[in-house]
Amino acid sequence: ITSGSLRFGLVSVVPSMERISAVKSSIAEIRDARGITQKEAAAIVGVATSTWACWESGKRQPSGTALRLIRMMEEDDLNRLG
């Protein structure tokens, strides 16, 4: 047990506050860099606009497929989305 979270290898089961903060600003920055609204970003990832807003505010964090799609947005690789 390290800093209040369980760690398996390099992956933390409970994210640190630093990671939450980084994800929060990163999501907003990715969307802003693409010049799209929260509604448009949510549609690309396939979630409700309210879910996207929660990610940007830090109330929730994306995981799994949603996180991969956001990373694709960041890499400007939306052509792979089909």
PDB file of N, CA, C and O in Angstrom:
ATOM      1  N   ILE A   1       0.856  -1.177   0.000  1.00  0.00           N
ATOM      2  CA  ILE A   1       0.000   0.000   0.000  1.00  0.00           C
ATOM      3  C   ILE A   1       0.894   1.230   0.000  1.00  0.00           C
ATOM      4  O   ILE A   1       1.747   1.381   0.841  1.00  0.00           O
ATOM      5  N   THR A   2       0.644   2.106  -0.963  1.00  0.00           N
ATOM      6  CA  THR A   2       1.459   3.302  -1.127  1.00  0.00           C
ATOM      7  C   THR A   2       0.563   4.518  -1.274  1.00  0.00           C
ATOM      8  O   THR A   2      -0.312   4.530  -2.134  1.00  0.00           O
ATOM      9  N   SER A   3       0.769   5.532  -0.465  1.00  0.00           N
ATOM     10  CA  SER A   3       0.020   6.788  -0.567  1.00  0.00           C
ATOM     11  C   SER A   3      -1.494   6.565  -0.625  1.00  0.00           C
ATOM     12  O   SER A   3      -2.190   7.214  -1.384  1.00  0.00           O
ATOM     13  N   GLY A   4      -1.999   5.618   0.126  1.00  0.00           N
ATOM     14  CA  GLY A   4      -3.436   5.413   0.171  1.00  0.00           C
ATOM     15  C   GLY A   4      -4.019   4.681  -1.016  1.00  0.00           C
ATOM     16  O   GLY A   4      -5.221   4.621  -1.180  1.00  0.00           O
ATOM     17  N   SER A   5      -3.190   4.119  -1.860  1.00  0.00           N
ATOM     18  CA  SER A   5      -3.729   3.385  -3.008  1.00  0.00           C
ATOM     19  C   SER A   5      -2.978   2.080  -3.185  1.00  0.00           C
ATOM     20  O   SER A   5      -1.817   1.967  -2.825  1.00  0.00           O
ATOM     21  N   LEU A   6      -3.663   1.101  -3.720  1.00  0.00           N
ATOM     22  CA  LEU A   6      -3.021  -0.171  -4.018  1.00  0.00           C
ATOM     23  C   LEU A   6      -2.329  -0.075  -5.357  1.00  0.00           C
ATOM     24  O   LEU A   6      -2.862   0.484  -6.294  1.00  0.00           O
ATOM     25  N   ARG A   7      -1.154  -0.631  -5.457  1.00  0.00           N
ATOM     26  CA  ARG A   7      -0.425  -0.561  -6.716  1.00  0.00           C
ATOM     27  C   ARG A   7      -0.084  -1.966  -7.196  1.00  0.00           C
ATOM     28  O   ARG A   7       0.376  -2.790  -6.439  1.00  0.00           O
ATOM     29  N   PHE A   8      -0.356  -2.204  -8.457  1.00  0.00           N
ATOM     30  CA  PHE A   8       0.000  -3.456  -9.110  1.00  0.00           C
ATOM     31  C   PHE A   8       0.917  -3.086 -10.256  1.00  0.00           C
ATOM     32  O   PHE A   8       0.485  -2.536 -11.252  1.00  0.00           O
ATOM     33  N   GLY A   9       2.187  -3.350 -10.113  1.00  0.00           N
ATOM     34  CA  GLY A   9       3.135  -2.925 -11.133  1.00  0.00           C
ATOM     35  C   GLY A   9       3.170  -1.422 -11.173  1.00  0.00           C
ATOM     36  O   GLY A   9       3.353  -0.770 -10.169  1.00  0.00           O
ATOM     37  N   LEU A  10       2.964  -0.844 -12.354  1.00  0.00           N
ATOM     38  CA  LEU A  10       2.988   0.605 -12.504  1.00  0.00           C
ATOM     39  C   LEU A  10       1.603   1.221 -12.492  1.00  0.00           C
ATOM     40  O   LEU A  10       1.458   2.421 -12.576  1.00  0.00           O
ATOM     41  N   VAL A  11       0.566   0.390 -12.380  1.00  0.00           N
ATOM     42  CA  VAL A  11      -0.801   0.886 -12.467  1.00  0.00           C
ATOM     43  C   VAL A  11      -1.383   1.038 -11.069  1.00  0.00           C
ATOM     44  O   VAL A  11      -1.392   0.103 -10.288  1.00  0.00           O
ATOM     45  N   SER A  12      -1.878   2.215 -10.765  1.00  0.00           N
ATOM     46  CA  SER A  12      -2.513   2.471  -9.482  1.00  0.00           C
ATOM     47  C   SER A  12      -3.999   2.170  -9.593  1.00  0.00           C
ATOM     48  O   SER A  12      -4.651   2.603 -10.525  1.00  0.00           O
ATOM     49  N   VAL A  13      -4.524   1.427  -8.640  1.00  0.00           N
ATOM     50  CA  VAL A  13      -5.945   1.109  -8.641  1.00  0.00           C
ATOM     51  C   VAL A  13      -6.764   2.341  -8.276  1.00  0.00           C
ATOM     52  O   VAL A  13      -7.809   2.603  -8.846  1.00  0.00           O
ATOM     53  N   VAL A  14      -6.283   3.135  -7.335  1.00  0.00           N
ATOM     54  CA  VAL A  14      -6.938   4.377  -6.952  1.00  0.00           C
ATOM     55  C   VAL A  14      -6.054   5.519  -7.433  1.00  0.00           C
ATOM     56  O   VAL A  14      -4.939   5.673  -6.974  1.00  0.00           O
ATOM     57  N   PRO A  15      -6.548   6.324  -8.366  1.00  0.00           N
ATOM     58  CA  PRO A  15      -5.699   7.372  -8.923  1.00  0.00           C
ATOM     59  C   PRO A  15      -5.366   8.444  -7.900  1.00  0.00           C
ATOM     60  O   PRO A  15      -6.165   8.763  -7.036  1.00  0.00           O
ATOM     61  N   SER A  16      -4.176   8.987  -8.015  1.00  0.00           N
ATOM     62  CA  SER A  16      -3.748  10.049  -7.121  1.00  0.00           C
ATOM     63  C   SER A  16      -4.449  11.346  -7.499  1.00  0.00           C
ATOM     64  O   SER A  16      -4.962  11.499  -8.606  1.00  0.00           O
ATOM     65  N   MET A  17      -4.453  12.308  -6.592  1.00  0.00           N
ATOM     66  CA  MET A  17      -5.059  13.609  -6.866  1.00  0.00           C
ATOM     67  C   MET A  17      -4.341  14.295  -8.023  1.00  0.00           C
ATOM     68  O   MET A  17      -4.961  14.971  -8.824  1.00  0.00           O
ATOM     69  N   GLU A  18      -3.029  14.093  -8.139  1.00  0.00           N
ATOM     70  CA  GLU A  18      -2.286  14.693  -9.245  1.00  0.00           C
ATOM     71  C   GLU A  18      -2.772  14.146 -10.579  1.00  0.00           C
ATOM     72  O   GLU A  18      -2.938  14.880 -11.538  1.00  0.00           O
ATOM     73  N   ARG A  19      -3.022  12.852 -10.634  1.00  0.00           N
ATOM     74  CA  ARG A  19      -3.486  12.233 -11.873  1.00  0.00           C
ATOM     75  C   ARG A  19      -4.881  12.725 -12.231  1.00  0.00           C
ATOM     76  O   ARG A  19      -5.178  13.028 -13.380  1.00  0.00           O
ATOM     77  N   ILE A  20      -5.748  12.840 -11.217  1.00  0.00           N
ATOM     78  CA  ILE A  20      -7.106  13.326 -11.470  1.00  0.00           C
ATOM     79  C   ILE A  20      -7.044  14.734 -12.040  1.00  0.00           C
ATOM     80  O   ILE A  20      -7.709  15.049 -13.016  1.00  0.00           O
ATOM     81  N   SER A  21      -6.231  15.573 -11.449  1.00  0.00           N
ATOM     82  CA  SER A  21      -6.088  16.948 -11.919  1.00  0.00           C
ATOM     83  C   SER A  21      -5.545  16.990 -13.335  1.00  0.00           C
ATOM     84  O   SER A  21      -6.009  17.744 -14.176  1.00  0.00           O
ATOM     85  N   ALA A  22      -4.549  16.147 -13.618  1.00  0.00           N
ATOM     86  CA  ALA A  22      -3.946  16.110 -14.958  1.00  0.00           C
ATOM     87  C   ALA A  22      -4.960  15.633 -15.990  1.00  0.00           C
ATOM     88  O   ALA A  22      -5.041  16.183 -17.084  1.00  0.00           O
ATOM     89  N   VAL A  23      -5.738  14.624 -15.649  1.00  0.00           N
ATOM     90  CA  VAL A  23      -6.746  14.112 -16.582  1.00  0.00           C
ATOM     91  C   VAL A  23      -7.798  15.180 -16.837  1.00  0.00           C
ATOM     92  O   VAL A  23      -8.187  15.419 -17.973  1.00  0.00           O
ATOM     93  N   LYS A  24      -8.235  15.853 -15.777  1.00  0.00           N
ATOM     94  CA  LYS A  24      -9.261  16.887 -15.895  1.00  0.00           C
ATOM     95  C   LYS A  24      -8.830  17.970 -16.871  1.00  0.00           C
ATOM     96  O   LYS A  24      -9.545  18.305 -17.793  1.00  0.00           O
ATOM     97  N   SER A  25      -7.628  18.545 -16.678  1.00  0.00           N
ATOM     98  CA  SER A  25      -7.205  19.610 -17.584  1.00  0.00           C
ATOM     99  C   SER A  25      -6.872  19.071 -18.950  1.00  0.00           C
ATOM    100  O   SER A  25      -7.096  19.747 -19.944  1.00  0.00           O
ATOM    101  N   SER A  26      -6.378  17.868 -19.013  1.00  0.00           N
ATOM    102  CA  SER A  26      -6.030  17.285 -20.299  1.00  0.00           C
ATOM    103  C   SER A  26      -7.273  17.114 -21.174  1.00  0.00           C
ATOM    104  O   SER A  26      -7.236  17.414 -22.369  1.00  0.00           O
ATOM    105  N   ILE A  27      -8.363  16.663 -20.598  1.00  0.00           N
ATOM    106  CA  ILE A  27      -9.588  16.436 -21.363  1.00  0.00           C
ATOM    107  C   ILE A  27     -10.105  17.754 -21.931  1.00  0.00           C
ATOM    108  O   ILE A  27     -10.458  17.843 -23.106  1.00  0.00           O
ATOM    109  N   ALA A  28     -10.126  18.784 -21.112  1.00  0.00           N
ATOM    110  CA  ALA A  28     -10.582  20.095 -21.578  1.00  0.00           C
ATOM    111  C   ALA A  28      -9.644  20.635 -22.656  1.00  0.00           C
ATOM    112  O   ALA A  28     -10.098  21.184 -23.662  1.00  0.00           O
ATOM    113  N   GLU A  29      -8.343  20.457 -22.468  1.00  0.00           N
ATOM    114  CA  GLU A  29      -7.363  20.939 -23.443  1.00  0.00           C
ATOM    115  C   GLU A  29      -7.490  20.213 -24.774  1.00  0.00           C
ATOM    116  O   GLU A  29      -7.368  20.826 -25.837  1.00  0.00           O
ATOM    117  N   ILE A  30      -7.720  18.914 -24.725  1.00  0.00           N
ATOM    118  CA  ILE A  30      -7.869  18.131 -25.950  1.00  0.00           C
ATOM    119  C   ILE A  30      -9.075  18.638 -26.740  1.00  0.00           C
ATOM    120  O   ILE A  30      -9.009  18.869 -27.943  1.00  0.00           O
ATOM    121  N   ARG A  31     -10.185  18.835 -26.034  1.00  0.00           N
ATOM    122  CA  ARG A  31     -11.399  19.322 -26.701  1.00  0.00           C
ATOM    123  C   ARG A  31     -11.180  20.727 -27.258  1.00  0.00           C
ATOM    124  O   ARG A  31     -11.525  21.014 -28.407  1.00  0.00           O
ATOM    125  N   ASP A  32     -10.595  21.596 -26.446  1.00  0.00           N
ATOM    126  CA  ASP A  32     -10.336  22.970 -26.896  1.00  0.00           C
ATOM    127  C   ASP A  32      -9.423  22.996 -28.117  1.00  0.00           C
ATOM    128  O   ASP A  32      -9.641  23.770 -29.044  1.00  0.00           O
ATOM    129  N   ALA A  33      -8.409  22.146 -28.122  1.00  0.00           N
ATOM    130  CA  ALA A  33      -7.462  22.106 -29.242  1.00  0.00           C
ATOM    131  C   ALA A  33      -8.153  21.696 -30.542  1.00  0.00           C
ATOM    132  O   ALA A  33      -7.753  22.126 -31.626  1.00  0.00           O
ATOM    133  N   ARG A  34      -9.189  20.877 -30.433  1.00  0.00           N
ATOM    134  CA  ARG A  34      -9.931  20.455 -31.621  1.00  0.00           C
ATOM    135  C   ARG A  34     -10.986  21.477 -32.017  1.00  0.00           C
ATOM    136  O   ARG A  34     -11.589  21.356 -33.078  1.00  0.00           O
ATOM    137  N   GLY A  35     -11.241  22.441 -31.137  1.00  0.00           N
ATOM    138  CA  GLY A  35     -12.224  23.477 -31.449  1.00  0.00           C
ATOM    139  C   GLY A  35     -13.648  22.977 -31.482  1.00  0.00           C
ATOM    140  O   GLY A  35     -14.455  23.406 -32.310  1.00  0.00           O
ATOM    141  N   ILE A  36     -13.971  22.040 -30.595  1.00  0.00           N
ATOM    142  CA  ILE A  36     -15.316  21.467 -30.575  1.00  0.00           C
ATOM    143  C   ILE A  36     -15.972  21.698 -29.216  1.00  0.00           C
ATOM    144  O   ILE A  36     -15.295  21.963 -28.224  1.00  0.00           O
ATOM    145  N   THR A  37     -17.279  21.596 -29.193  1.00  0.00           N
ATOM    146  CA  THR A  37     -18.043  21.771 -27.955  1.00  0.00           C
ATOM    147  C   THR A  37     -18.018  20.485 -27.136  1.00  0.00           C
ATOM    148  O   THR A  37     -17.647  19.408 -27.638  1.00  0.00           O
ATOM    149  N   GLN A  38     -18.450  20.600 -25.884  1.00  0.00           N
ATOM    150  CA  GLN A  38     -18.575  19.399 -25.057  1.00  0.00           C
ATOM    151  C   GLN A  38     -19.560  18.413 -25.693  1.00  0.00           C
ATOM    152  O   GLN A  38     -19.322  17.203 -25.679  1.00  0.00           O
ATOM    153  N   LYS A  39     -20.621  18.929 -26.262  1.00  0.00           N
ATOM    154  CA  LYS A  39     -21.624  18.072 -26.903  1.00  0.00           C
ATOM    155  C   LYS A  39     -21.007  17.299 -28.070  1.00  0.00           C
ATOM    156  O   LYS A  39     -21.246  16.093 -28.225  1.00  0.00           O
ATOM    157  N   GLU A  40     -20.211  17.980 -28.884  1.00  0.00           N
ATOM    158  CA  GLU A  40     -19.563  17.317 -30.023  1.00  0.00           C
ATOM    159  C   GLU A  40     -18.543  16.289 -29.557  1.00  0.00           C
ATOM    160  O   GLU A  40     -18.472  15.181 -30.102  1.00  0.00           O
ATOM    161  N   ALA A  41     -17.763  16.640 -28.545  1.00  0.00           N
ATOM    162  CA  ALA A  41     -16.759  15.708 -28.025  1.00  0.00           C
ATOM    163  C   ALA A  41     -17.436  14.467 -27.446  1.00  0.00           C
ATOM    164  O   ALA A  41     -16.997  13.338 -27.680  1.00  0.00           O
ATOM    165  N   ALA A  42     -18.521  14.685 -26.697  1.00  0.00           N
ATOM    166  CA  ALA A  42     -19.251  13.567 -26.112  1.00  0.00           C
ATOM    167  C   ALA A  42     -19.799  12.643 -27.195  1.00  0.00           C
ATOM    168  O   ALA A  42     -19.746  11.411 -27.065  1.00  0.00           O
ATOM    169  N   ALA A  43     -20.296  13.213 -28.284  1.00  0.00           N
ATOM    170  CA  ALA A  43     -20.828  12.413 -29.385  1.00  0.00           C
ATOM    171  C   ALA A  43     -19.734  11.577 -30.033  1.00  0.00           C
ATOM    172  O   ALA A  43     -19.951  10.409 -30.385  1.00  0.00           O
ATOM    173  N   ILE A  44     -18.551  12.146 -30.191  1.00  0.00           N
ATOM    174  CA  ILE A  44     -17.430  11.405 -30.784  1.00  0.00           C
ATOM    175  C   ILE A  44     -17.093  10.196 -29.943  1.00  0.00           C
ATOM    176  O   ILE A  44     -16.862   9.102 -30.452  1.00  0.00           O
ATOM    177  N   VAL A  45     -17.084  10.382 -28.621  1.00  0.00           N
ATOM    178  CA  VAL A  45     -16.694   9.303 -27.706  1.00  0.00           C
ATOM    179  C   VAL A  45     -17.867   8.367 -27.417  1.00  0.00           C
ATOM    180  O   VAL A  45     -17.666   7.232 -27.004  1.00  0.00           O
ATOM    181  N   GLY A  46     -19.091   8.851 -27.658  1.00  0.00           N
ATOM    182  CA  GLY A  46     -20.261   8.002 -27.448  1.00  0.00           C
ATOM    183  C   GLY A  46     -20.787   8.031 -26.025  1.00  0.00           C
ATOM    184  O   GLY A  46     -21.264   7.018 -25.510  1.00  0.00           O
ATOM    185  N   VAL A  47     -20.677   9.198 -25.372  1.00  0.00           N
ATOM    186  CA  VAL A  47     -21.191   9.354 -24.021  1.00  0.00           C
ATOM    187  C   VAL A  47     -22.127  10.551 -23.983  1.00  0.00           C
ATOM    188  O   VAL A  47     -22.164  11.359 -24.904  1.00  0.00           O
ATOM    189  N   ALA A  48     -22.857  10.686 -22.892  1.00  0.00           N
ATOM    190  CA  ALA A  48     -23.733  11.837 -22.708  1.00  0.00           C
ATOM    191  C   ALA A  48     -22.894  13.092 -22.488  1.00  0.00           C
ATOM    192  O   ALA A  48     -21.786  13.016 -21.950  1.00  0.00           O
ATOM    193  N   THR A  49     -23.434  14.228 -22.881  1.00  0.00           N
ATOM    194  CA  THR A  49     -22.741  15.496 -22.672  1.00  0.00           C
ATOM    195  C   THR A  49     -22.461  15.705 -21.186  1.00  0.00           C
ATOM    196  O   THR A  49     -21.403  16.213 -20.812  1.00  0.00           O
ATOM    197  N   SER A  50     -23.377  15.285 -20.337  1.00  0.00           N
ATOM    198  CA  SER A  50     -23.182  15.449 -18.888  1.00  0.00           C
ATOM    199  C   SER A  50     -21.995  14.614 -18.398  1.00  0.00           C
ATOM    200  O   SER A  50     -21.276  15.039 -17.492  1.00  0.00           O
ATOM    201  N   THR A  51     -21.782  13.460 -19.004  1.00  0.00           N
ATOM    202  CA  THR A  51     -20.624  12.635 -18.639  1.00  0.00           C
ATOM    203  C   THR A  51     -19.340  13.346 -19.009  1.00  0.00           C
ATOM    204  O   THR A  51     -18.393  13.425 -18.215  1.00  0.00           O
ATOM    205  N   TRP A  52     -19.295  13.897 -20.220  1.00  0.00           N
ATOM    206  CA  TRP A  52     -18.105  14.643 -20.653  1.00  0.00           C
ATOM    207  C   TRP A  52     -17.847  15.813 -19.702  1.00  0.00           C
ATOM    208  O   TRP A  52     -16.721  16.056 -19.290  1.00  0.00           O
ATOM    209  N   ALA A  53     -18.900  16.540 -19.342  1.00  0.00           N
ATOM    210  CA  ALA A  53     -18.768  17.679 -18.435  1.00  0.00           C
ATOM    211  C   ALA A  53     -18.217  17.232 -17.076  1.00  0.00           C
ATOM    212  O   ALA A  53     -17.383  17.926 -16.486  1.00  0.00           O
ATOM    213  N   CYS A  54     -18.655  16.078 -16.593  1.00  0.00           N
ATOM    214  CA  CYS A  54     -18.136  15.543 -15.321  1.00  0.00           C
ATOM    215  C   CYS A  54     -16.657  15.217 -15.434  1.00  0.00           C
ATOM    216  O   CYS A  54     -15.894  15.423 -14.485  1.00  0.00           O
ATOM    217  N   TRP A  55     -16.229  14.704 -16.585  1.00  0.00           N
ATOM    218  CA  TRP A  55     -14.802  14.422 -16.787  1.00  0.00           C
ATOM    219  C   TRP A  55     -14.006  15.711 -16.739  1.00  0.00           C
ATOM    220  O   TRP A  55     -12.960  15.780 -16.099  1.00  0.00           O
ATOM    221  N   GLU A  56     -14.501  16.744 -17.421  1.00  0.00           N
ATOM    222  CA  GLU A  56     -13.775  18.015 -17.456  1.00  0.00           C
ATOM    223  C   GLU A  56     -13.730  18.685 -16.089  1.00  0.00           C
ATOM    224  O   GLU A  56     -12.764  19.355 -15.760  1.00  0.00           O
ATOM    225  N   SER A  57     -14.761  18.497 -15.286  1.00  0.00           N
ATOM    226  CA  SER A  57     -14.793  19.129 -13.964  1.00  0.00           C
ATOM    227  C   SER A  57     -14.041  18.305 -12.919  1.00  0.00           C
ATOM    228  O   SER A  57     -13.821  18.781 -11.815  1.00  0.00           O
ATOM    229  N   GLY A  58     -13.666  17.087 -13.271  1.00  0.00           N
ATOM    230  CA  GLY A  58     -12.937  16.232 -12.339  1.00  0.00           C
ATOM    231  C   GLY A  58     -13.824  15.415 -11.422  1.00  0.00           C
ATOM    232  O   GLY A  58     -13.336  14.713 -10.544  1.00  0.00           O
ATOM    233  N   LYS A  59     -15.141  15.463 -11.626  1.00  0.00           N
ATOM    234  CA  LYS A  59     -16.062  14.686 -10.799  1.00  0.00           C
ATOM    235  C   LYS A  59     -15.983  13.197 -11.107  1.00  0.00           C
ATOM    236  O   LYS A  59     -16.245  12.363 -10.252  1.00  0.00           O
ATOM    237  N   ARG A  60     -15.660  12.889 -12.353  1.00  0.00           N
ATOM    238  CA  ARG A  60     -15.508  11.498 -12.798  1.00  0.00           C
ATOM    239  C   ARG A  60     -14.325  11.428 -13.734  1.00  0.00           C
ATOM    240  O   ARG A  60     -13.851  12.449 -14.220  1.00  0.00           O
ATOM    241  N   GLN A  61     -13.872  10.209 -14.009  1.00  0.00           N
ATOM    242  CA  GLN A  61     -12.764  10.008 -14.932  1.00  0.00           C
ATOM    243  C   GLN A  61     -13.152   8.998 -16.002  1.00  0.00           C
ATOM    244  O   GLN A  61     -13.805   8.006 -15.701  1.00  0.00           O
ATOM    245  N   PRO A  62     -12.724   9.252 -17.230  1.00  0.00           N
ATOM    246  CA  PRO A  62     -12.981   8.268 -18.286  1.00  0.00           C
ATOM    247  C   PRO A  62     -12.107   7.043 -18.081  1.00  0.00           C
ATOM    248  O   PRO A  62     -11.040   7.121 -17.476  1.00  0.00           O
ATOM    249  N   SER A  63     -12.580   5.929 -18.564  1.00  0.00           N
ATOM    250  CA  SER A  63     -11.773   4.712 -18.499  1.00  0.00           C
ATOM    251  C   SER A  63     -12.064   3.863 -19.724  1.00  0.00           C
ATOM    252  O   SER A  63     -12.939   4.187 -20.519  1.00  0.00           O
ATOM    253  N   GLY A  64     -11.309   2.818 -19.870  1.00  0.00           N
ATOM    254  CA  GLY A  64     -11.542   1.859 -20.937  1.00  0.00           C
ATOM    255  C   GLY A  64     -11.578   2.477 -22.323  1.00  0.00           C
ATOM    256  O   GLY A  64     -10.719   3.264 -22.701  1.00  0.00           O
ATOM    257  N   THR A  65     -12.611   2.125 -23.060  1.00  0.00           N
ATOM    258  CA  THR A  65     -12.754   2.564 -24.441  1.00  0.00           C
ATOM    259  C   THR A  65     -12.825   4.076 -24.553  1.00  0.00           C
ATOM    260  O   THR A  65     -12.230   4.668 -25.442  1.00  0.00           O
ATOM    261  N   ALA A  66     -13.559   4.720 -23.641  1.00  0.00           N
ATOM    262  CA  ALA A  66     -13.687   6.179 -23.690  1.00  0.00           C
ATOM    263  C   ALA A  66     -12.320   6.841 -23.578  1.00  0.00           C
ATOM    264  O   ALA A  66     -12.013   7.776 -24.318  1.00  0.00           O
ATOM    265  N   LEU A  67     -11.489   6.356 -22.687  1.00  0.00           N
ATOM    266  CA  LEU A  67     -10.158   6.937 -22.526  1.00  0.00           C
ATOM    267  C   LEU A  67      -9.322   6.738 -23.784  1.00  0.00           C
ATOM    268  O   LEU A  67      -8.621   7.646 -24.227  1.00  0.00           O
ATOM    269  N   ARG A  68      -9.434   5.581 -24.397  1.00  0.00           N
ATOM    270  CA  ARG A  68      -8.702   5.326 -25.655  1.00  0.00           C
ATOM    271  C   ARG A  68      -9.181   6.267 -26.762  1.00  0.00           C
ATOM    272  O   ARG A  68      -8.373   6.798 -27.532  1.00  0.00           O
ATOM    273  N   LEU A  69     -10.480   6.488 -26.842  1.00  0.00           N
ATOM    274  CA  LEU A  69     -11.013   7.390 -27.869  1.00  0.00           C
ATOM    275  C   LEU A  69     -10.565   8.835 -27.621  1.00  0.00           C
ATOM    276  O   LEU A  69     -10.251   9.559 -28.567  1.00  0.00           O
ATOM    277  N   ILE A  70     -10.511   9.237 -26.367  1.00  0.00           N
ATOM    278  CA  ILE A  70     -10.030  10.583 -26.043  1.00  0.00           C
ATOM    279  C   ILE A  70      -8.567  10.717 -26.434  1.00  0.00           C
ATOM    280  O   ILE A  70      -8.155  11.740 -26.987  1.00  0.00           O
ATOM    281  N   ARG A  71      -7.775   9.690 -26.192  1.00  0.00           N
ATOM    282  CA  ARG A  71      -6.364   9.725 -26.599  1.00  0.00           C
ATOM    283  C   ARG A  71      -6.245   9.804 -28.123  1.00  0.00           C
ATOM    284  O   ARG A  71      -5.356  10.459 -28.649  1.00  0.00           O
ATOM    285  N   MET A  72      -7.152   9.148 -28.837  1.00  0.00           N
ATOM    286  CA  MET A  72      -7.147   9.246 -30.299  1.00  0.00           C
ATOM    287  C   MET A  72      -7.483  10.673 -30.726  1.00  0.00           C
ATOM    288  O   MET A  72      -6.898  11.183 -31.681  1.00  0.00           O
ATOM    289  N   MET A  73      -8.415  11.316 -30.014  1.00  0.00           N
ATOM    290  CA  MET A  73      -8.724  12.718 -30.299  1.00  0.00           C
ATOM    291  C   MET A  73      -7.470  13.571 -30.083  1.00  0.00           C
ATOM    292  O   MET A  73      -7.173  14.458 -30.876  1.00  0.00           O
ATOM    293  N   GLU A  74      -6.764  13.284 -29.007  1.00  0.00           N
ATOM    294  CA  GLU A  74      -5.556  14.030 -28.687  1.00  0.00           C
ATOM    295  C   GLU A  74      -4.505  13.880 -29.782  1.00  0.00           C
ATOM    296  O   GLU A  74      -3.826  14.833 -30.152  1.00  0.00           O
ATOM    297  N   GLU A  75      -4.393  12.687 -30.320  1.00  0.00           N
ATOM    298  CA  GLU A  75      -3.406  12.402 -31.366  1.00  0.00           C
ATOM    299  C   GLU A  75      -3.914  12.805 -32.742  1.00  0.00           C
ATOM    300  O   GLU A  75      -3.242  12.580 -33.740  1.00  0.00           O
ATOM    301  N   ASP A  76      -5.119  13.386 -32.775  1.00  0.00           N
ATOM    302  CA  ASP A  76      -5.746  13.790 -34.040  1.00  0.00           C
ATOM    303  C   ASP A  76      -5.850  12.615 -34.984  1.00  0.00           C
ATOM    304  O   ASP A  76      -5.597  12.723 -36.181  1.00  0.00           O
ATOM    305  N   ASP A  77      -6.215  11.480 -34.429  1.00  0.00           N
ATOM    306  CA  ASP A  77      -6.279  10.238 -35.200  1.00  0.00           C
ATOM    307  C   ASP A  77      -7.712   9.744 -35.290  1.00  0.00           C
ATOM    308  O   ASP A  77      -7.985   8.572 -35.156  1.00  0.00           O
ATOM    309  N   LEU A  78      -8.639  10.662 -35.514  1.00  0.00           N
ATOM    310  CA  LEU A  78     -10.052  10.294 -35.555  1.00  0.00           C
ATOM    311  C   LEU A  78     -10.408   9.501 -36.805  1.00  0.00           C
ATOM    312  O   LEU A  78     -11.458   8.883 -36.876  1.00  0.00           O
ATOM    313  N   ASN A  79      -9.540   9.508 -37.820  1.00  0.00           N
ATOM    314  CA  ASN A  79      -9.812   8.731 -39.028  1.00  0.00           C
ATOM    315  C   ASN A  79      -9.933   7.250 -38.698  1.00  0.00           C
ATOM    316  O   ASN A  79     -10.657   6.518 -39.367  1.00  0.00           O
ATOM    317  N   ARG A  80      -9.238   6.787 -37.647  1.00  0.00           N
ATOM    318  CA  ARG A  80      -9.319   5.393 -37.249  1.00  0.00           C
ATOM    319  C   ARG A  80     -10.673   5.062 -36.651  1.00  0.00           C
ATOM    320  O   ARG A  80     -11.024   3.898 -36.529  1.00  0.00           O
ATOM    321  N   LEU A  81     -11.457   6.081 -36.279  1.00  0.00           N
ATOM    322  CA  LEU A  81     -12.759   5.832 -35.679  1.00  0.00           C
ATOM    323  C   LEU A  81     -13.788   5.373 -36.700  1.00  0.00           C
ATOM    324  O   LEU A  81     -14.843   4.891 -36.350  1.00  0.00           O
ATOM    325  N   GLY A  82     -13.467   5.527 -37.954  1.00  0.00           N
ATOM    326  CA  GLY A  82     -14.300   4.937 -38.944  1.00  0.00           C
ATOM    327  C   GLY A  82     -15.156   5.798 -39.749  1.00  0.00           C
ATOM    328  O   GLY A  82     -16.040   5.525 -40.389  1.00  0.00           O
TER     329      GLY A  82
END
